């Protein structure tokens, strides 16, 4: 059974600081997704990572994937208040791209 | 309408009621999903439909009954629910292919009294 763990579960950081969210998964997979969820809202797709060493960047967020370590990271650079949200990673089962297993989420709070 | 829409957005029902949730995707995708999001738990996949055929039932109790009449519409029929079924129910769609990224609707907040 595929298990996905995120840490930390909660992150409070000041504006302007850098931090990394980690996503570990237990079995082989060829795709990993990052989503953002604002309170009371749905999930918004941020990144999809499809190969070992893949790196994607959008604004202050950068995601990477190490399939050998079964680890993905979401790095936040110079955080701003607008980044406050819950971030989820989700892993696709090998050969079953449509079945996603989600992590528990990391609630990010950026303080002024 | 664009993206993935869900109705109703909020629903309160008694344990003996029967209700249905509706999802519609306007993205031309061929796969649709139901997820349950409860407080302090990871998102749980409930059902998957590919080209209108159910391909995944993640051990969901029979009081939840999905229906997919075509690749744009997905329903979740509810009956004899329990208070622990109260949650946010999210619908998503994707197009089989390179990334299979799932796009989510706004969800239905369900409260079972």
mmCIF file with all atom_site columns, C-alpha atoms in Angstrom:
data_model
loop_
_atom_site.group_PDB
_atom_site.id
_atom_site.type_symbol
_atom_site.label_atom_id
_atom_site.label_alt_id
_atom_site.label_comp_id
_atom_site.label_asym_id
_atom_site.label_entity_id
_atom_site.label_seq_id
_atom_site.pdbx_PDB_ins_code
_atom_site.Cartn_x
_atom_site.Cartn_y
_atom_site.Cartn_z
_atom_site.occupancy
_atom_site.B_iso_or_equiv
_atom_site.pdbx_formal_charge
_atom_site.auth_seq_id
_atom_site.auth_comp_id
_atom_site.auth_asym_id
_atom_site.auth_atom_id
_atom_site.pdbx_PDB_model_num
ATOM 1   C CA . UNK A 1 1   ? 0.000   0.000  0.000   1.00 0.00 ? 1   UNK A CA 1
ATOM 2   C CA . UNK A 1 2   ? 1.355   3.377  -1.012  1.00 0.00 ? 2   UNK A CA 1
ATOM 3   C CA . UNK A 1 3   ? 1.844   5.792  1.887   1.00 0.00 ? 3   UNK A CA 1
ATOM 4   C CA . UNK A 1 4   ? 2.643   9.463  1.548   1.00 0.00 ? 4   UNK A CA 1
ATOM 5   C CA . UNK A 1 5   ? 4.017   11.515 4.404   1.00 0.00 ? 5   UNK A CA 1
ATOM 6   C CA . UNK A 1 6   ? 4.473   15.243 4.510   1.00 0.00 ? 6   UNK A CA 1
ATOM 7   C CA . UNK A 1 7   ? 6.350   17.294 6.990   1.00 0.00 ? 7   UNK A CA 1
ATOM 8   C CA . UNK A 1 8   ? 5.973   19.555 8.669   1.00 0.00 ? 8   UNK A CA 1
ATOM 9   C CA . UNK A 1 9   ? 2.212   19.426 9.167   1.00 0.00 ? 9   UNK A CA 1
ATOM 10  C CA . UNK A 1 10  ? 2.153   23.060 10.185  1.00 0.00 ? 10  UNK A CA 1
ATOM 11  C CA . UNK A 1 11  ? 4.602   25.796 9.324   1.00 0.00 ? 11  UNK A CA 1
ATOM 12  C CA . UNK A 1 12  ? 4.571   29.345 10.560  1.00 0.00 ? 12  UNK A CA 1
ATOM 13  C CA . UNK A 1 13  ? 7.111   31.554 8.887   1.00 0.00 ? 13  UNK A CA 1
ATOM 14  C CA . UNK A 1 14  ? 7.855   35.223 8.577   1.00 0.00 ? 14  UNK A CA 1
ATOM 15  C CA . UNK A 1 15  ? 7.651   37.102 5.336   1.00 0.00 ? 15  UNK A CA 1
ATOM 16  C CA . UNK A 1 16  ? 10.941  37.106 3.510   1.00 0.00 ? 16  UNK A CA 1
ATOM 17  C CA . UNK A 1 17  ? 12.153  33.797 4.914   1.00 0.00 ? 17  UNK A CA 1
ATOM 18  C CA . UNK A 1 18  ? 12.895  30.581 3.032   1.00 0.00 ? 18  UNK A CA 1
ATOM 19  C CA . UNK A 1 19  ? 11.634  27.136 3.917   1.00 0.00 ? 19  UNK A CA 1
ATOM 20  C CA . UNK A 1 20  ? 11.129  23.641 2.509   1.00 0.00 ? 20  UNK A CA 1
ATOM 21  C CA . UNK A 1 21  ? 8.219   21.219 2.739   1.00 0.00 ? 21  UNK A CA 1
ATOM 22  C CA . UNK A 1 22  ? 9.061   17.538 2.387   1.00 0.00 ? 22  UNK A CA 1
ATOM 23  C CA . UNK A 1 23  ? 7.035   14.746 0.848   1.00 0.00 ? 23  UNK A CA 1
ATOM 24  C CA . UNK A 1 24  ? 8.138   11.132 1.288   1.00 0.00 ? 24  UNK A CA 1
ATOM 25  C CA . UNK A 1 25  ? 6.390   8.179  -0.300  1.00 0.00 ? 25  UNK A CA 1
ATOM 26  C CA . UNK A 1 26  ? 6.746   4.480  0.285   1.00 0.00 ? 26  UNK A CA 1
ATOM 27  C CA . UNK A 1 27  ? 6.685   2.716  -3.092  1.00 0.00 ? 27  UNK A CA 1
ATOM 28  C CA . UNK A 1 28  ? 7.882   3.325  -6.626  1.00 0.00 ? 28  UNK A CA 1
ATOM 29  C CA . UNK A 1 29  ? 6.029   5.978  -8.561  1.00 0.00 ? 29  UNK A CA 1
ATOM 30  C CA . UNK A 1 30  ? 6.643   7.852  -11.774 1.00 0.00 ? 30  UNK A CA 1
ATOM 31  C CA . UNK A 1 31  ? 4.656   10.980 -11.043 1.00 0.00 ? 31  UNK A CA 1
ATOM 32  C CA . UNK A 1 32  ? 4.172   13.397 -8.205  1.00 0.00 ? 32  UNK A CA 1
ATOM 33  C CA . UNK A 1 33  ? 1.858   16.384 -7.917  1.00 0.00 ? 33  UNK A CA 1
ATOM 34  C CA . UNK A 1 34  ? 1.727   19.430 -5.695  1.00 0.00 ? 34  UNK A CA 1
ATOM 35  C CA . UNK A 1 35  ? -1.547  21.181 -4.951  1.00 0.00 ? 35  UNK A CA 1
ATOM 36  C CA . UNK A 1 36  ? -2.530  24.262 -2.997  1.00 0.00 ? 36  UNK A CA 1
ATOM 37  C CA . UNK A 1 37  ? -5.767  24.657 -1.030  1.00 0.00 ? 37  UNK A CA 1
ATOM 38  C CA . UNK A 1 38  ? -6.978  27.942 0.434   1.00 0.00 ? 38  UNK A CA 1
ATOM 39  C CA . UNK A 1 39  ? -9.393  27.778 3.387   1.00 0.00 ? 39  UNK A CA 1
ATOM 40  C CA . UNK A 1 40  ? -12.874 26.828 2.218   1.00 0.00 ? 40  UNK A CA 1
ATOM 41  C CA . UNK A 1 41  ? -11.696 26.441 -1.348  1.00 0.00 ? 41  UNK A CA 1
ATOM 42  C CA . UNK A 1 42  ? -10.833 23.600 -3.648  1.00 0.00 ? 42  UNK A CA 1
ATOM 43  C CA . UNK A 1 43  ? -7.440  22.256 -4.675  1.00 0.00 ? 43  UNK A CA 1
ATOM 44  C CA . UNK A 1 44  ? -5.386  24.139 -7.228  1.00 0.00 ? 44  UNK A CA 1
ATOM 45  C CA . UNK A 1 45  ? -2.755  22.306 -9.247  1.00 0.00 ? 45  UNK A CA 1
ATOM 46  C CA . UNK A 1 46  ? 0.735   23.754 -8.807  1.00 0.00 ? 46  UNK A CA 1
ATOM 47  C CA . UNK A 1 47  ? 3.226   21.310 -10.274 1.00 0.00 ? 47  UNK A CA 1
ATOM 48  C CA . UNK A 1 48  ? 3.519   17.869 -11.796 1.00 0.00 ? 48  UNK A CA 1
ATOM 49  C CA . UNK A 1 49  ? 6.881   16.105 -11.649 1.00 0.00 ? 49  UNK A CA 1
ATOM 50  C CA . UNK A 1 50  ? 7.343   13.178 -13.979 1.00 0.00 ? 50  UNK A CA 1
ATOM 51  C CA . UNK A 1 51  ? 10.954  12.063 -13.798 1.00 0.00 ? 51  UNK A CA 1
ATOM 52  C CA . UNK A 1 52  ? 13.889  11.724 -11.464 1.00 0.00 ? 52  UNK A CA 1
ATOM 53  C CA . UNK A 1 53  ? 15.618  15.051 -11.027 1.00 0.00 ? 53  UNK A CA 1
ATOM 54  C CA . UNK A 1 54  ? 12.654  17.030 -12.337 1.00 0.00 ? 54  UNK A CA 1
ATOM 55  C CA . UNK A 1 55  ? 12.514  20.610 -11.104 1.00 0.00 ? 55  UNK A CA 1
ATOM 56  C CA . UNK A 1 56  ? 9.673   23.034 -11.661 1.00 0.00 ? 56  UNK A CA 1
ATOM 57  C CA . UNK A 1 57  ? 9.464   26.664 -10.570 1.00 0.00 ? 57  UNK A CA 1
ATOM 58  C CA . UNK A 1 58  ? 6.645   29.145 -10.452 1.00 0.00 ? 58  UNK A CA 1
ATOM 59  C CA . UNK A 1 59  ? 7.220   32.464 -8.737  1.00 0.00 ? 59  UNK A CA 1
ATOM 60  C CA . UNK A 1 60  ? 8.457   31.873 -5.191  1.00 0.00 ? 60  UNK A CA 1
ATOM 61  C CA . UNK A 1 61  ? 7.746   28.125 -5.279  1.00 0.00 ? 61  UNK A CA 1
ATOM 62  C CA . UNK A 1 62  ? 10.092  25.458 -6.584  1.00 0.00 ? 62  UNK A CA 1
ATOM 63  C CA . UNK A 1 63  ? 9.363   21.735 -6.574  1.00 0.00 ? 63  UNK A CA 1
ATOM 64  C CA . UNK A 1 64  ? 11.798  18.895 -7.135  1.00 0.00 ? 64  UNK A CA 1
ATOM 65  C CA . UNK A 1 65  ? 11.647  15.122 -7.318  1.00 0.00 ? 65  UNK A CA 1
ATOM 66  C CA . UNK A 1 66  ? 14.159  12.432 -6.354  1.00 0.00 ? 66  UNK A CA 1
ATOM 67  C CA . UNK A 1 67  ? 12.601  9.107  -7.308  1.00 0.00 ? 67  UNK A CA 1
ATOM 68  C CA . UNK A 1 68  ? 15.489  7.096  -5.903  1.00 0.00 ? 68  UNK A CA 1
ATOM 69  C CA . UNK A 1 69  ? 15.016  8.610  -2.456  1.00 0.00 ? 69  UNK A CA 1
ATOM 70  C CA . UNK A 1 70  ? 11.217  8.678  -2.957  1.00 0.00 ? 70  UNK A CA 1
ATOM 71  C CA . UNK A 1 71  ? 11.268  12.299 -1.936  1.00 0.00 ? 71  UNK A CA 1
ATOM 72  C CA . UNK A 1 72  ? 9.862   15.510 -3.283  1.00 0.00 ? 72  UNK A CA 1
ATOM 73  C CA . UNK A 1 73  ? 10.445  18.975 -1.887  1.00 0.00 ? 73  UNK A CA 1
ATOM 74  C CA . UNK A 1 74  ? 8.542   22.209 -2.227  1.00 0.00 ? 74  UNK A CA 1
ATOM 75  C CA . UNK A 1 75  ? 10.845  25.129 -1.551  1.00 0.00 ? 75  UNK A CA 1
ATOM 76  C CA . UNK A 1 76  ? 9.493   28.536 -0.677  1.00 0.00 ? 76  UNK A CA 1
ATOM 77  C CA . UNK A 1 77  ? 11.716  31.506 -1.358  1.00 0.00 ? 77  UNK A CA 1
ATOM 78  C CA . UNK A 1 78  ? 11.199  34.863 0.365   1.00 0.00 ? 78  UNK A CA 1
ATOM 79  C CA . UNK A 1 79  ? 7.713   33.993 1.567   1.00 0.00 ? 79  UNK A CA 1
ATOM 80  C CA . UNK A 1 80  ? 4.869   36.475 1.238   1.00 0.00 ? 80  UNK A CA 1
ATOM 81  C CA . UNK A 1 81  ? 1.521   36.497 3.027   1.00 0.00 ? 81  UNK A CA 1
ATOM 82  C CA . UNK A 1 82  ? -0.337  35.432 -0.147  1.00 0.00 ? 82  UNK A CA 1
ATOM 83  C CA . UNK A 1 83  ? 1.373   32.043 0.050   1.00 0.00 ? 83  UNK A CA 1
ATOM 84  C CA . UNK A 1 84  ? -0.541  31.182 3.219   1.00 0.00 ? 84  UNK A CA 1
ATOM 85  C CA . UNK A 1 85  ? -2.509  28.013 2.385   1.00 0.00 ? 85  UNK A CA 1
ATOM 86  C CA . UNK A 1 86  ? -2.386  24.254 2.803   1.00 0.00 ? 86  UNK A CA 1
ATOM 87  C CA . UNK A 1 87  ? -0.065  22.438 0.417   1.00 0.00 ? 87  UNK A CA 1
ATOM 88  C CA . UNK A 1 88  ? -0.586  18.816 -0.546  1.00 0.00 ? 88  UNK A CA 1
ATOM 89  C CA . UNK A 1 89  ? 1.620   16.412 -2.386  1.00 0.00 ? 89  UNK A CA 1
ATOM 90  C CA . UNK A 1 90  ? 0.021   13.497 -4.193  1.00 0.00 ? 90  UNK A CA 1
ATOM 91  C CA . UNK A 1 91  ? 1.666   10.445 -5.660  1.00 0.00 ? 91  UNK A CA 1
ATOM 92  C CA . UNK A 1 92  ? 0.414   8.422  -8.600  1.00 0.00 ? 92  UNK A CA 1
ATOM 93  C CA . UNK A 1 93  ? 0.637   4.659  -8.296  1.00 0.00 ? 93  UNK A CA 1
ATOM 94  C CA . UNK A 1 94  ? 3.042   3.051  -10.757 1.00 0.00 ? 94  UNK A CA 1
ATOM 95  C CA . UNK A 1 95  ? 1.176   2.123  -13.901 1.00 0.00 ? 95  UNK A CA 1
ATOM 96  C CA . UNK A 1 96  ? -2.030  3.587  -12.529 1.00 0.00 ? 96  UNK A CA 1
ATOM 97  C CA . UNK A 1 97  ? -1.687  7.244  -13.185 1.00 0.00 ? 97  UNK A CA 1
ATOM 98  C CA . UNK A 1 98  ? -5.246  8.126  -12.297 1.00 0.00 ? 98  UNK A CA 1
ATOM 99  C CA . UNK A 1 99  ? -5.140  6.795  -8.735  1.00 0.00 ? 99  UNK A CA 1
ATOM 100 C CA . UNK A 1 100 ? -3.575  9.403  -6.463  1.00 0.00 ? 100 UNK A CA 1
ATOM 101 C CA . UNK A 1 101 ? -2.583  9.011  -2.844  1.00 0.00 ? 101 UNK A CA 1
ATOM 102 C CA . UNK A 1 102 ? -2.434  12.330 -1.014  1.00 0.00 ? 102 UNK A CA 1
ATOM 103 C CA . UNK A 1 103 ? -0.266  13.405 1.859   1.00 0.00 ? 103 UNK A CA 1
ATOM 104 C CA . UNK A 1 104 ? -1.816  14.891 4.974   1.00 0.00 ? 104 UNK A CA 1
ATOM 105 C CA . UNK A 1 105 ? -1.008  18.409 3.864   1.00 0.00 ? 105 UNK A CA 1
ATOM 106 C CA . UNK A 1 106 ? 1.201   21.161 5.254   1.00 0.00 ? 106 UNK A CA 1
ATOM 107 C CA . UNK A 1 107 ? -0.590  24.204 6.538   1.00 0.00 ? 107 UNK A CA 1
ATOM 108 C CA . UNK A 1 108 ? 1.583   27.216 5.826   1.00 0.00 ? 108 UNK A CA 1
ATOM 109 C CA . UNK A 1 109 ? 1.033   30.473 7.646   1.00 0.00 ? 109 UNK A CA 1
ATOM 110 C CA . UNK A 1 110 ? 3.126   33.442 6.585   1.00 0.00 ? 110 UNK A CA 1
ATOM 111 C CA . UNK A 1 111 ? 3.139   36.215 9.108   1.00 0.00 ? 111 UNK A CA 1
ATOM 112 C CA . UNK A 1 112 ? 3.771   39.853 8.376   1.00 0.00 ? 112 UNK A CA 1
ATOM 113 C CA . UNK B 2 1   ? -19.091 27.677 -17.060 1.00 0.00 ? 1   UNK B CA 1
ATOM 114 C CA . UNK B 2 2   ? -15.456 26.679 -17.045 1.00 0.00 ? 2   UNK B CA 1
ATOM 115 C CA . UNK B 2 3   ? -13.431 24.021 -15.311 1.00 0.00 ? 3   UNK B CA 1
ATOM 116 C CA . UNK B 2 4   ? -15.156 21.678 -12.897 1.00 0.00 ? 4   UNK B CA 1
ATOM 117 C CA . UNK B 2 5   ? -18.422 22.701 -11.253 1.00 0.00 ? 5   UNK B CA 1
ATOM 118 C CA . UNK B 2 6   ? -20.239 21.075 -8.358  1.00 0.00 ? 6   UNK B CA 1
ATOM 119 C CA . UNK B 2 7   ? -23.743 21.503 -6.980  1.00 0.00 ? 7   UNK B CA 1
ATOM 120 C CA . UNK B 2 8   ? -24.925 22.050 -4.381  1.00 0.00 ? 8   UNK B CA 1
ATOM 121 C CA . UNK B 2 9   ? -22.094 23.816 -2.600  1.00 0.00 ? 9   UNK B CA 1
ATOM 122 C CA . UNK B 2 10  ? -23.598 23.116 0.816   1.00 0.00 ? 10  UNK B CA 1
ATOM 123 C CA . UNK B 2 11  ? -25.965 20.366 1.892   1.00 0.00 ? 11  UNK B CA 1
ATOM 124 C CA . UNK B 2 12  ? -27.494 19.494 5.223   1.00 0.00 ? 12  UNK B CA 1
ATOM 125 C CA . UNK B 2 13  ? -29.375 16.221 5.437   1.00 0.00 ? 13  UNK B CA 1
ATOM 126 C CA . UNK B 2 14  ? -30.837 13.867 7.972   1.00 0.00 ? 14  UNK B CA 1
ATOM 127 C CA . UNK B 2 15  ? -29.747 10.262 8.239   1.00 0.00 ? 15  UNK B CA 1
ATOM 128 C CA . UNK B 2 16  ? -32.916 9.034  6.531   1.00 0.00 ? 16  UNK B CA 1
ATOM 129 C CA . UNK B 2 17  ? -32.791 11.432 3.584   1.00 0.00 ? 17  UNK B CA 1
ATOM 130 C CA . UNK B 2 18  ? -31.764 10.676 0.027   1.00 0.00 ? 18  UNK B CA 1
ATOM 131 C CA . UNK B 2 19  ? -29.833 13.321 -1.857  1.00 0.00 ? 19  UNK B CA 1
ATOM 132 C CA . UNK B 2 20  ? -27.483 13.573 -4.813  1.00 0.00 ? 20  UNK B CA 1
ATOM 133 C CA . UNK B 2 21  ? -24.341 15.545 -5.508  1.00 0.00 ? 21  UNK B CA 1
ATOM 134 C CA . UNK B 2 22  ? -23.644 16.658 -9.052  1.00 0.00 ? 22  UNK B CA 1
ATOM 135 C CA . UNK B 2 23  ? -20.372 17.337 -10.812 1.00 0.00 ? 23  UNK B CA 1
ATOM 136 C CA . UNK B 2 24  ? -19.828 18.619 -14.326 1.00 0.00 ? 24  UNK B CA 1
ATOM 137 C CA . UNK B 2 25  ? -16.537 19.128 -16.107 1.00 0.00 ? 25  UNK B CA 1
ATOM 138 C CA . UNK B 2 26  ? -16.123 21.489 -19.055 1.00 0.00 ? 26  UNK B CA 1
ATOM 139 C CA . UNK B 2 27  ? -12.541 20.490 -19.880 1.00 0.00 ? 27  UNK B CA 1
ATOM 140 C CA . UNK B 2 28  ? -13.146 17.671 -22.354 1.00 0.00 ? 28  UNK B CA 1
ATOM 141 C CA . UNK B 2 29  ? -11.561 15.157 -19.978 1.00 0.00 ? 29  UNK B CA 1
ATOM 142 C CA . UNK B 2 30  ? -12.225 11.426 -20.025 1.00 0.00 ? 30  UNK B CA 1
ATOM 143 C CA . UNK B 2 31  ? -11.800 10.550 -16.355 1.00 0.00 ? 31  UNK B CA 1
ATOM 144 C CA . UNK B 2 32  ? -13.702 11.744 -13.295 1.00 0.00 ? 32  UNK B CA 1
ATOM 145 C CA . UNK B 2 33  ? -13.238 11.166 -9.576  1.00 0.00 ? 33  UNK B CA 1
ATOM 146 C CA . UNK B 2 34  ? -14.944 11.540 -6.227  1.00 0.00 ? 34  UNK B CA 1
ATOM 147 C CA . UNK B 2 35  ? -12.864 12.354 -3.142  1.00 0.00 ? 35  UNK B CA 1
ATOM 148 C CA . UNK B 2 36  ? -13.789 12.811 0.493   1.00 0.00 ? 36  UNK B CA 1
ATOM 149 C CA . UNK B 2 37  ? -11.960 15.383 2.590   1.00 0.00 ? 37  UNK B CA 1
ATOM 150 C CA . UNK B 2 38  ? -12.485 15.136 6.351   1.00 0.00 ? 38  UNK B CA 1
ATOM 151 C CA . UNK B 2 39  ? -10.917 17.322 8.976   1.00 0.00 ? 39  UNK B CA 1
ATOM 152 C CA . UNK B 2 40  ? -7.380  16.262 9.879   1.00 0.00 ? 40  UNK B CA 1
ATOM 153 C CA . UNK B 2 41  ? -7.341  13.366 7.398   1.00 0.00 ? 41  UNK B CA 1
ATOM 154 C CA . UNK B 2 42  ? -5.740  13.063 3.985   1.00 0.00 ? 42  UNK B CA 1
ATOM 155 C CA . UNK B 2 43  ? -7.899  13.343 0.925   1.00 0.00 ? 43  UNK B CA 1
ATOM 156 C CA . UNK B 2 44  ? -9.499  9.948  0.310   1.00 0.00 ? 44  UNK B CA 1
ATOM 157 C CA . UNK B 2 45  ? -10.195 8.680  -3.175  1.00 0.00 ? 45  UNK B CA 1
ATOM 158 C CA . UNK B 2 46  ? -13.688 7.169  -3.362  1.00 0.00 ? 46  UNK B CA 1
ATOM 159 C CA . UNK B 2 47  ? -14.440 6.377  -6.991  1.00 0.00 ? 47  UNK B CA 1
ATOM 160 C CA . UNK B 2 48  ? -12.777 6.639  -10.393 1.00 0.00 ? 48  UNK B CA 1
ATOM 161 C CA . UNK B 2 49  ? -14.485 6.617  -13.775 1.00 0.00 ? 49  UNK B CA 1
ATOM 162 C CA . UNK B 2 50  ? -12.617 6.300  -17.059 1.00 0.00 ? 50  UNK B CA 1
ATOM 163 C CA . UNK B 2 51  ? -14.712 6.794  -20.187 1.00 0.00 ? 51  UNK B CA 1
ATOM 164 C CA . UNK B 2 52  ? -17.871 6.392  -18.060 1.00 0.00 ? 52  UNK B CA 1
ATOM 165 C CA . UNK B 2 53  ? -16.717 3.034  -16.691 1.00 0.00 ? 53  UNK B CA 1
ATOM 166 C CA . UNK B 2 54  ? -16.020 2.681  -12.998 1.00 0.00 ? 54  UNK B CA 1
ATOM 167 C CA . UNK B 2 55  ? -12.439 1.561  -12.562 1.00 0.00 ? 55  UNK B CA 1
ATOM 168 C CA . UNK B 2 56  ? -11.962 2.120  -8.851  1.00 0.00 ? 56  UNK B CA 1
ATOM 169 C CA . UNK B 2 57  ? -14.131 1.705  -5.788  1.00 0.00 ? 57  UNK B CA 1
ATOM 170 C CA . UNK B 2 58  ? -11.975 2.347  -2.783  1.00 0.00 ? 58  UNK B CA 1
ATOM 171 C CA . UNK B 2 59  ? -13.952 0.203  -0.329  1.00 0.00 ? 59  UNK B CA 1
ATOM 172 C CA . UNK B 2 60  ? -16.654 2.822  -0.088  1.00 0.00 ? 60  UNK B CA 1
ATOM 173 C CA . UNK B 2 61  ? -19.825 1.900  1.860   1.00 0.00 ? 61  UNK B CA 1
ATOM 174 C CA . UNK B 2 62  ? -22.847 1.148  -0.279  1.00 0.00 ? 62  UNK B CA 1
ATOM 175 C CA . UNK B 2 63  ? -24.723 4.142  1.115   1.00 0.00 ? 63  UNK B CA 1
ATOM 176 C CA . UNK B 2 64  ? -22.651 6.080  -1.435  1.00 0.00 ? 64  UNK B CA 1
ATOM 177 C CA . UNK B 2 65  ? -23.639 5.255  -4.999  1.00 0.00 ? 65  UNK B CA 1
ATOM 178 C CA . UNK B 2 66  ? -21.873 6.891  -7.947  1.00 0.00 ? 66  UNK B CA 1
ATOM 179 C CA . UNK B 2 67  ? -23.289 7.385  -11.414 1.00 0.00 ? 67  UNK B CA 1
ATOM 180 C CA . UNK B 2 68  ? -21.503 8.556  -14.546 1.00 0.00 ? 68  UNK B CA 1
ATOM 181 C CA . UNK B 2 69  ? -23.951 8.922  -17.465 1.00 0.00 ? 69  UNK B CA 1
ATOM 182 C CA . UNK B 2 70  ? -21.317 10.448 -19.747 1.00 0.00 ? 70  UNK B CA 1
ATOM 183 C CA . UNK B 2 71  ? -17.733 11.645 -19.478 1.00 0.00 ? 71  UNK B CA 1
ATOM 184 C CA . UNK B 2 72  ? -18.814 15.181 -18.559 1.00 0.00 ? 72  UNK B CA 1
ATOM 185 C CA . UNK B 2 73  ? -21.164 14.402 -15.681 1.00 0.00 ? 73  UNK B CA 1
ATOM 186 C CA . UNK B 2 74  ? -20.722 12.568 -12.412 1.00 0.00 ? 74  UNK B CA 1
ATOM 187 C CA . UNK B 2 75  ? -23.201 12.064 -9.602  1.00 0.00 ? 75  UNK B CA 1
ATOM 188 C CA . UNK B 2 76  ? -22.910 10.790 -6.060  1.00 0.00 ? 76  UNK B CA 1
ATOM 189 C CA . UNK B 2 77  ? -26.179 9.465  -4.688  1.00 0.00 ? 77  UNK B CA 1
ATOM 190 C CA . UNK B 2 78  ? -26.439 9.490  -0.923  1.00 0.00 ? 78  UNK B CA 1
ATOM 191 C CA . UNK B 2 79  ? -28.813 7.538  1.308   1.00 0.00 ? 79  UNK B CA 1
ATOM 192 C CA . UNK B 2 80  ? -28.967 6.521  4.939   1.00 0.00 ? 80  UNK B CA 1
ATOM 193 C CA . UNK B 2 81  ? -25.807 8.438  5.764   1.00 0.00 ? 81  UNK B CA 1
ATOM 194 C CA . UNK B 2 82  ? -24.138 8.630  9.153   1.00 0.00 ? 82  UNK B CA 1
ATOM 195 C CA . UNK B 2 83  ? -22.894 11.742 10.972  1.00 0.00 ? 83  UNK B CA 1
ATOM 196 C CA . UNK B 2 84  ? -19.306 10.634 10.326  1.00 0.00 ? 84  UNK B CA 1
ATOM 197 C CA . UNK B 2 85  ? -19.986 11.043 6.620   1.00 0.00 ? 85  UNK B CA 1
ATOM 198 C CA . UNK B 2 86  ? -20.029 14.794 7.126   1.00 0.00 ? 86  UNK B CA 1
ATOM 199 C CA . UNK B 2 87  ? -17.130 16.141 5.048   1.00 0.00 ? 87  UNK B CA 1
ATOM 200 C CA . UNK B 2 88  ? -16.170 18.097 1.961   1.00 0.00 ? 88  UNK B CA 1
ATOM 201 C CA . UNK B 2 89  ? -16.810 16.028 -1.153  1.00 0.00 ? 89  UNK B CA 1
ATOM 202 C CA . UNK B 2 90  ? -14.610 16.965 -4.064  1.00 0.00 ? 90  UNK B CA 1
ATOM 203 C CA . UNK B 2 91  ? -14.997 16.041 -7.686  1.00 0.00 ? 91  UNK B CA 1
ATOM 204 C CA . UNK B 2 92  ? -12.059 16.062 -10.085 1.00 0.00 ? 92  UNK B CA 1
ATOM 205 C CA . UNK B 2 93  ? -11.406 15.308 -13.731 1.00 0.00 ? 93  UNK B CA 1
ATOM 206 C CA . UNK B 2 94  ? -8.361  14.513 -15.828 1.00 0.00 ? 94  UNK B CA 1
ATOM 207 C CA . UNK B 2 95  ? -7.342  13.614 -19.334 1.00 0.00 ? 95  UNK B CA 1
ATOM 208 C CA . UNK B 2 96  ? -5.391  10.388 -19.709 1.00 0.00 ? 96  UNK B CA 1
ATOM 209 C CA . UNK B 2 97  ? -2.092  11.188 -21.304 1.00 0.00 ? 97  UNK B CA 1
ATOM 210 C CA . UNK B 2 98  ? 1.185   12.753 -20.407 1.00 0.00 ? 98  UNK B CA 1
ATOM 211 C CA . UNK B 2 99  ? 0.602   14.365 -17.027 1.00 0.00 ? 99  UNK B CA 1
ATOM 212 C CA . UNK B 2 100 ? -2.827  13.075 -15.911 1.00 0.00 ? 100 UNK B CA 1
ATOM 213 C CA . UNK B 2 101 ? -3.158  16.171 -13.742 1.00 0.00 ? 101 UNK B CA 1
ATOM 214 C CA . UNK B 2 102 ? -6.456  16.165 -11.893 1.00 0.00 ? 102 UNK B CA 1
ATOM 215 C CA . UNK B 2 103 ? -8.468  19.388 -11.776 1.00 0.00 ? 103 UNK B CA 1
ATOM 216 C CA . UNK B 2 104 ? -10.786 19.812 -8.836  1.00 0.00 ? 104 UNK B CA 1
ATOM 217 C CA . UNK B 2 105 ? -14.190 21.355 -8.404  1.00 0.00 ? 105 UNK B CA 1
ATOM 218 C CA . UNK B 2 106 ? -15.090 23.671 -5.498  1.00 0.00 ? 106 UNK B CA 1
ATOM 219 C CA . UNK B 2 107 ? -16.596 20.834 -3.474  1.00 0.00 ? 107 UNK B CA 1
ATOM 220 C CA . UNK B 2 108 ? -19.852 20.192 -1.642  1.00 0.00 ? 108 UNK B CA 1
ATOM 221 C CA . UNK B 2 109 ? -19.801 20.713 2.119   1.00 0.00 ? 109 UNK B CA 1
ATOM 222 C CA . UNK B 2 110 ? -22.038 17.963 3.488   1.00 0.00 ? 110 UNK B CA 1
ATOM 223 C CA . UNK B 2 111 ? -23.408 17.900 7.016   1.00 0.00 ? 111 UNK B CA 1
ATOM 224 C CA . UNK B 2 112 ? -25.327 14.845 8.199   1.00 0.00 ? 112 UNK B CA 1
ATOM 225 C CA . UNK B 2 113 ? -27.486 15.437 11.254  1.00 0.00 ? 113 UNK B CA 1
#
